[in-house]
């Protein structure tokens, strides 16, 4: 079965760039009909969609984060990545990666990784 | 942007039925998906496309969607159902992906 696993730095300094990777196993990231998303959840708060990349390589970002977000894919490693620049304490959150059927539900999700923005 | 409104909390006794609503403008025209999130865990899909259940999700979980309200219904509630529940839609007119604010289900 498909599994997703996030990895990356758990502590980032303010104004720096947050970088995370989602490794996909049990299936190909190049499979048609799916998009690959990043979603975050600040401590004690709800879910916020960050953006996604389609199997074709097209990307779509949350307008509120668009100026700071880049999502890319490495097909040779079967993984996709998130970069969020100019971070502040408000970017402290658990970051999840997830797969979605085109324009539909998110399933499965990675286990999530906590990123703290602090000096 | 499209907004999904959920009650912050719902309480129900074991064995009873819990109904969690998700309000949105003409939400009945969209496909609604529901997620269960227990403390310290990632969200898990429990209902998709308004009323379909992924494999492994008990039949006690069901969904409906009409007009301006979608509803997740949990029958014969168990202590293990205590969790946060989120609704979600895709909205091509604004932010592609929208989540509701979440509802905390408490089993009394």
mmCIF file of C-alpha atoms in Angstrom:
data_model
loop_
_atom_site.group_PDB
_atom_site.id
_atom_site.type_symbol
_atom_site.label_atom_id
_atom_site.label_comp_id
_atom_site.label_asym_id
_atom_site.label_seq_id
_atom_site.Cartn_x
_atom_site.Cartn_y
_atom_site.Cartn_z
ATOM 1 C CA UNK A 1 0.000 0.000 0.000
ATOM 2 C CA UNK A 2 1.068 3.559 -0.611
ATOM 3 C CA UNK A 3 3.009 5.218 2.187
ATOM 4 C CA UNK A 4 4.325 8.753 2.573
ATOM 5 C CA UNK A 5 7.089 9.863 4.916
ATOM 6 C CA UNK A 6 8.123 13.449 5.642
ATOM 7 C CA UNK A 7 11.679 14.419 6.518
ATOM 8 C CA UNK A 8 13.624 17.601 6.979
ATOM 9 C CA UNK A 9 14.832 20.123 9.492
ATOM 10 C CA UNK A 10 12.758 20.364 12.646
ATOM 11 C CA UNK A 11 14.141 23.757 13.650
ATOM 12 C CA UNK A 12 14.456 26.751 11.354
ATOM 13 C CA UNK A 13 15.589 30.267 12.203
ATOM 14 C CA UNK A 14 13.357 33.231 11.416
ATOM 15 C CA UNK A 15 13.834 34.658 7.902
ATOM 16 C CA UNK A 16 15.397 31.408 6.690
ATOM 17 C CA UNK A 17 13.943 28.790 4.353
ATOM 18 C CA UNK A 18 12.076 25.726 5.554
ATOM 19 C CA UNK A 19 12.828 22.615 3.493
ATOM 20 C CA UNK A 20 10.960 19.307 3.690
ATOM 21 C CA UNK A 21 10.839 16.172 1.599
ATOM 22 C CA UNK A 22 8.106 13.565 1.253
ATOM 23 C CA UNK A 23 9.267 10.103 0.238
ATOM 24 C CA UNK A 24 6.664 7.974 -1.520
ATOM 25 C CA UNK A 25 6.775 4.183 -1.285
ATOM 26 C CA UNK A 26 4.466 1.467 -2.510
ATOM 27 C CA UNK A 27 3.578 3.379 -5.668
ATOM 28 C CA UNK A 28 4.921 5.768 -8.286
ATOM 29 C CA UNK A 29 4.757 9.512 -7.899
ATOM 30 C CA UNK A 30 4.411 9.669 -11.693
ATOM 31 C CA UNK A 31 1.073 7.838 -11.685
ATOM 32 C CA UNK A 32 -1.560 9.772 -13.586
ATOM 33 C CA UNK A 33 -4.703 11.018 -11.903
ATOM 34 C CA UNK A 34 -3.096 12.155 -8.671
ATOM 35 C CA UNK A 35 -1.700 15.287 -7.099
ATOM 36 C CA UNK A 36 0.775 15.505 -4.235
ATOM 37 C CA UNK A 37 0.130 18.065 -1.518
ATOM 38 C CA UNK A 38 1.617 19.737 1.501
ATOM 39 C CA UNK A 39 -0.741 20.588 4.357
ATOM 40 C CA UNK A 40 0.161 22.100 7.714
ATOM 41 C CA UNK A 41 -1.359 22.384 11.169
ATOM 42 C CA UNK A 42 -0.172 24.957 13.722
ATOM 43 C CA UNK A 43 -0.199 23.661 17.293
ATOM 44 C CA UNK A 44 -3.761 23.425 18.571
ATOM 45 C CA UNK A 45 -5.241 24.728 15.326
ATOM 46 C CA UNK A 46 -6.851 23.418 12.159
ATOM 47 C CA UNK A 47 -5.554 22.226 8.806
ATOM 48 C CA UNK A 48 -4.191 24.615 6.175
ATOM 49 C CA UNK A 49 -3.501 23.506 2.630
ATOM 50 C CA UNK A 50 -0.161 24.836 1.331
ATOM 51 C CA UNK A 51 -0.074 23.635 -2.248
ATOM 52 C CA UNK A 52 0.229 20.681 -4.568
ATOM 53 C CA UNK A 53 2.056 19.414 -7.591
ATOM 54 C CA UNK A 54 0.387 17.322 -10.256
ATOM 55 C CA UNK A 55 1.857 14.229 -11.824
ATOM 56 C CA UNK A 56 2.431 16.466 -14.874
ATOM 57 C CA UNK A 57 4.578 18.849 -12.821
ATOM 58 C CA UNK A 58 2.046 21.670 -12.666
ATOM 59 C CA UNK A 59 1.868 23.382 -9.299
ATOM 60 C CA UNK A 60 -0.874 25.223 -7.435
ATOM 61 C CA UNK A 61 -0.327 27.163 -4.233
ATOM 62 C CA UNK A 62 -2.455 28.661 -1.495
ATOM 63 C CA UNK A 63 -2.719 32.339 -2.466
ATOM 64 C CA UNK A 64 -1.861 33.392 1.077
ATOM 65 C CA UNK A 65 1.496 31.599 0.847
ATOM 66 C CA UNK A 66 2.145 31.692 -2.876
ATOM 67 C CA UNK A 67 4.941 34.267 -2.776
ATOM 68 C CA UNK A 68 6.982 32.108 -0.390
ATOM 69 C CA UNK A 69 6.244 28.521 -1.502
ATOM 70 C CA UNK A 70 7.895 26.214 -3.984
ATOM 71 C CA UNK A 71 6.892 22.573 -4.457
ATOM 72 C CA UNK A 72 8.978 20.369 -6.697
ATOM 73 C CA UNK A 73 9.221 16.690 -7.600
ATOM 74 C CA UNK A 74 12.182 14.339 -8.008
ATOM 75 C CA UNK A 75 10.861 11.397 -10.015
ATOM 76 C CA UNK A 76 14.163 9.531 -9.862
ATOM 77 C CA UNK A 77 13.848 9.374 -6.069
ATOM 78 C CA UNK A 78 10.041 9.069 -6.036
ATOM 79 C CA UNK A 79 9.696 12.048 -3.753
ATOM 80 C CA UNK A 80 8.463 15.632 -3.696
ATOM 81 C CA UNK A 81 9.625 18.617 -1.716
ATOM 82 C CA UNK A 82 8.482 21.821 -0.071
ATOM 83 C CA UNK A 83 10.416 25.038 0.343
ATOM 84 C CA UNK A 84 8.927 27.901 2.341
ATOM 85 C CA UNK A 85 11.013 31.047 2.445
ATOM 86 C CA UNK A 86 11.226 33.951 4.890
ATOM 87 C CA UNK A 87 9.688 31.959 7.723
ATOM 88 C CA UNK A 88 8.380 33.484 10.940
ATOM 89 C CA UNK A 89 7.048 32.011 14.154
ATOM 90 C CA UNK A 90 3.621 31.826 12.483
ATOM 91 C CA UNK A 91 4.996 29.075 10.248
ATOM 92 C CA UNK A 92 5.577 26.793 13.229
ATOM 93 C CA UNK A 93 3.395 23.770 12.559
ATOM 94 C CA UNK A 94 3.186 20.072 11.889
ATOM 95 C CA UNK A 95 3.680 19.654 8.159
ATOM 96 C CA UNK A 96 1.963 16.766 6.368
ATOM 97 C CA UNK A 97 2.325 15.453 2.865
ATOM 98 C CA UNK A 98 -0.616 13.685 1.243
ATOM 99 C CA UNK A 99 -1.825 12.299 -2.060
ATOM 100 C CA UNK A 100 -5.128 13.307 -3.630
ATOM 101 C CA UNK A 101 -7.151 11.932 -6.491
ATOM 102 C CA UNK A 102 -7.469 14.773 -8.983
ATOM 103 C CA UNK A 103 -9.672 17.339 -7.304
ATOM 104 C CA UNK A 104 -10.816 14.970 -4.616
ATOM 105 C CA UNK A 105 -9.952 13.465 -1.244
ATOM 106 C CA UNK A 106 -6.556 13.277 0.487
ATOM 107 C CA UNK A 107 -5.523 9.702 1.137
ATOM 108 C CA UNK A 108 -3.097 8.637 2.422
ATOM 109 C CA UNK A 109 -1.280 11.154 4.602
ATOM 110 C CA UNK A 110 2.231 11.047 5.962
ATOM 111 C CA UNK A 111 2.692 10.889 9.707
ATOM 112 C CA UNK A 112 3.651 14.568 9.830
ATOM 113 C CA UNK A 113 6.749 16.386 10.995
ATOM 114 C CA UNK A 114 6.922 19.272 13.451
ATOM 115 C CA UNK A 115 8.817 22.325 12.267
ATOM 116 C CA UNK A 116 9.584 25.019 14.803
ATOM 117 C CA UNK A 117 10.661 28.478 13.762
ATOM 118 C CA UNK A 118 12.836 29.954 16.472
ATOM 119 C CA UNK A 119 16.176 31.661 16.899
ATOM 120 C CA UNK B 1 -12.757 32.676 -0.813
ATOM 121 C CA UNK B 2 -14.972 29.719 -0.041
ATOM 122 C CA UNK B 3 -15.629 29.129 3.665
ATOM 123 C CA UNK B 4 -16.616 25.910 5.435
ATOM 124 C CA UNK B 5 -18.181 26.324 8.877
ATOM 125 C CA UNK B 6 -18.152 23.557 11.494
ATOM 126 C CA UNK B 7 -19.324 23.651 15.114
ATOM 127 C CA UNK B 8 -16.303 23.721 17.435
ATOM 128 C CA UNK B 9 -17.574 20.850 19.521
ATOM 129 C CA UNK B 10 -20.143 18.069 19.632
ATOM 130 C CA UNK B 11 -20.803 15.825 22.612
ATOM 131 C CA UNK B 12 -22.595 12.486 22.603
ATOM 132 C CA UNK B 13 -23.075 9.558 24.936
ATOM 133 C CA UNK B 14 -21.728 6.130 23.989
ATOM 134 C CA UNK B 15 -24.121 4.178 21.792
ATOM 135 C CA UNK B 16 -25.879 7.299 20.581
ATOM 136 C CA UNK B 17 -25.626 9.026 17.200
ATOM 137 C CA UNK B 18 -23.321 11.971 16.545
ATOM 138 C CA UNK B 19 -23.969 14.395 13.738
ATOM 139 C CA UNK B 20 -21.266 16.847 12.693
ATOM 140 C CA UNK B 21 -22.230 19.533 10.233
ATOM 141 C CA UNK B 22 -20.221 21.432 7.634
ATOM 142 C CA UNK B 23 -21.827 24.545 6.219
ATOM 143 C CA UNK B 24 -20.931 26.255 2.972
ATOM 144 C CA UNK B 25 -22.595 28.228 0.210
ATOM 145 C CA UNK B 26 -24.314 25.687 -2.061
ATOM 146 C CA UNK B 27 -22.057 22.966 -0.674
ATOM 147 C CA UNK B 28 -24.507 20.439 -2.069
ATOM 148 C CA UNK B 29 -23.008 21.100 -5.494
ATOM 149 C CA UNK B 30 -19.559 20.014 -4.329
ATOM 150 C CA UNK B 31 -18.025 16.745 -3.193
ATOM 151 C CA UNK B 32 -17.317 16.762 0.531
ATOM 152 C CA UNK B 33 -14.670 14.696 2.258
ATOM 153 C CA UNK B 34 -14.320 14.025 5.981
ATOM 154 C CA UNK B 35 -11.244 13.270 8.074
ATOM 155 C CA UNK B 36 -10.797 11.969 11.600
ATOM 156 C CA UNK B 37 -7.765 13.139 13.569
ATOM 157 C CA UNK B 38 -6.863 11.692 16.947
ATOM 158 C CA UNK B 39 -4.348 13.483 19.209
ATOM 159 C CA UNK B 40 -0.799 13.260 17.937
ATOM 160 C CA UNK B 41 -1.828 11.456 14.750
ATOM 161 C CA UNK B 42 -2.255 12.379 11.119
ATOM 162 C CA UNK B 43 -5.764 12.835 9.715
ATOM 163 C CA UNK B 44 -7.466 9.734 8.359
ATOM 164 C CA UNK B 45 -10.075 9.782 5.609
ATOM 165 C CA UNK B 46 -13.406 8.415 6.867
ATOM 166 C CA UNK B 47 -15.846 9.562 4.168
ATOM 167 C CA UNK B 48 -15.222 10.781 0.615
ATOM 168 C CA UNK B 49 -17.438 12.075 -2.169
ATOM 169 C CA UNK B 50 -20.162 12.999 0.337
ATOM 170 C CA UNK B 51 -21.062 9.469 1.418
ATOM 171 C CA UNK B 52 -18.531 6.836 0.339
ATOM 172 C CA UNK B 53 -16.386 4.999 2.871
ATOM 173 C CA UNK B 54 -12.785 3.926 2.302
ATOM 174 C CA UNK B 55 -12.038 0.293 2.950
ATOM 175 C CA UNK B 56 -11.530 -0.375 6.622
ATOM 176 C CA UNK B 57 -13.829 2.389 7.839
ATOM 177 C CA UNK B 58 -16.789 1.028 9.842
ATOM 178 C CA UNK B 59 -20.289 1.293 8.412
ATOM 179 C CA UNK B 60 -21.140 3.389 11.465
ATOM 180 C CA UNK B 61 -19.602 6.333 9.603
ATOM 181 C CA UNK B 62 -21.841 7.843 6.936
ATOM 182 C CA UNK B 63 -22.239 11.152 5.173
ATOM 183 C CA UNK B 64 -24.802 13.265 3.380
ATOM 184 C CA UNK B 65 -24.746 16.554 1.514
ATOM 185 C CA UNK B 66 -27.532 18.825 0.355
ATOM 186 C CA UNK B 67 -28.199 22.523 -0.012
ATOM 187 C CA UNK B 68 -25.862 24.483 2.235
ATOM 188 C CA UNK B 69 -24.995 21.700 4.703
ATOM 189 C CA UNK B 70 -23.019 18.487 4.628
ATOM 190 C CA UNK B 71 -23.267 16.103 7.567
ATOM 191 C CA UNK B 72 -21.050 13.375 8.947
ATOM 192 C CA UNK B 73 -23.070 10.890 10.979
ATOM 193 C CA UNK B 74 -21.484 8.449 13.391
ATOM 194 C CA UNK B 75 -23.889 5.795 14.649
ATOM 195 C CA UNK B 76 -23.473 3.786 17.818
ATOM 196 C CA UNK B 77 -20.677 6.053 18.977
ATOM 197 C CA UNK B 78 -17.756 4.419 20.791
ATOM 198 C CA UNK B 79 -15.123 5.916 23.070
ATOM 199 C CA UNK B 80 -12.571 5.358 20.302
ATOM 200 C CA UNK B 81 -14.459 7.771 18.033
ATOM 201 C CA UNK B 82 -13.408 10.698 20.209
ATOM 202 C CA UNK B 83 -11.347 12.886 17.886
ATOM 203 C CA UNK B 84 -11.308 16.041 15.795
ATOM 204 C CA UNK B 85 -13.224 15.848 12.531
ATOM 205 C CA UNK B 86 -12.586 18.036 9.484
ATOM 206 C CA UNK B 87 -14.599 18.508 6.310
ATOM 207 C CA UNK B 88 -12.896 19.441 3.048
ATOM 208 C CA UNK B 89 -13.856 20.431 -0.490
ATOM 209 C CA UNK B 90 -12.099 21.509 -3.656
ATOM 210 C CA UNK B 91 -13.287 24.902 -4.915
ATOM 211 C CA UNK B 92 -12.054 25.912 -8.340
ATOM 212 C CA UNK B 93 -13.291 29.479 -7.912
ATOM 213 C CA UNK B 94 -10.845 30.422 -5.163
ATOM 214 C CA UNK B 95 -8.387 28.486 -3.033
ATOM 215 C CA UNK B 96 -8.475 25.070 -4.650
ATOM 216 C CA UNK B 97 -8.502 23.244 -1.336
ATOM 217 C CA UNK B 98 -10.622 24.325 1.613
ATOM 218 C CA UNK B 99 -10.851 22.736 5.055
ATOM 219 C CA UNK B 100 -13.442 23.399 7.695
ATOM 220 C CA UNK B 101 -12.240 24.620 11.055
ATOM 221 C CA UNK B 102 -12.731 21.232 12.679
ATOM 222 C CA UNK B 103 -15.114 19.792 15.257
ATOM 223 C CA UNK B 104 -14.035 18.125 18.466
ATOM 224 C CA UNK B 105 -16.193 15.113 19.181
ATOM 225 C CA UNK B 106 -16.409 14.274 22.871
ATOM 226 C CA UNK B 107 -17.827 10.944 23.993
ATOM 227 C CA UNK B 108 -19.385 11.511 27.401
#
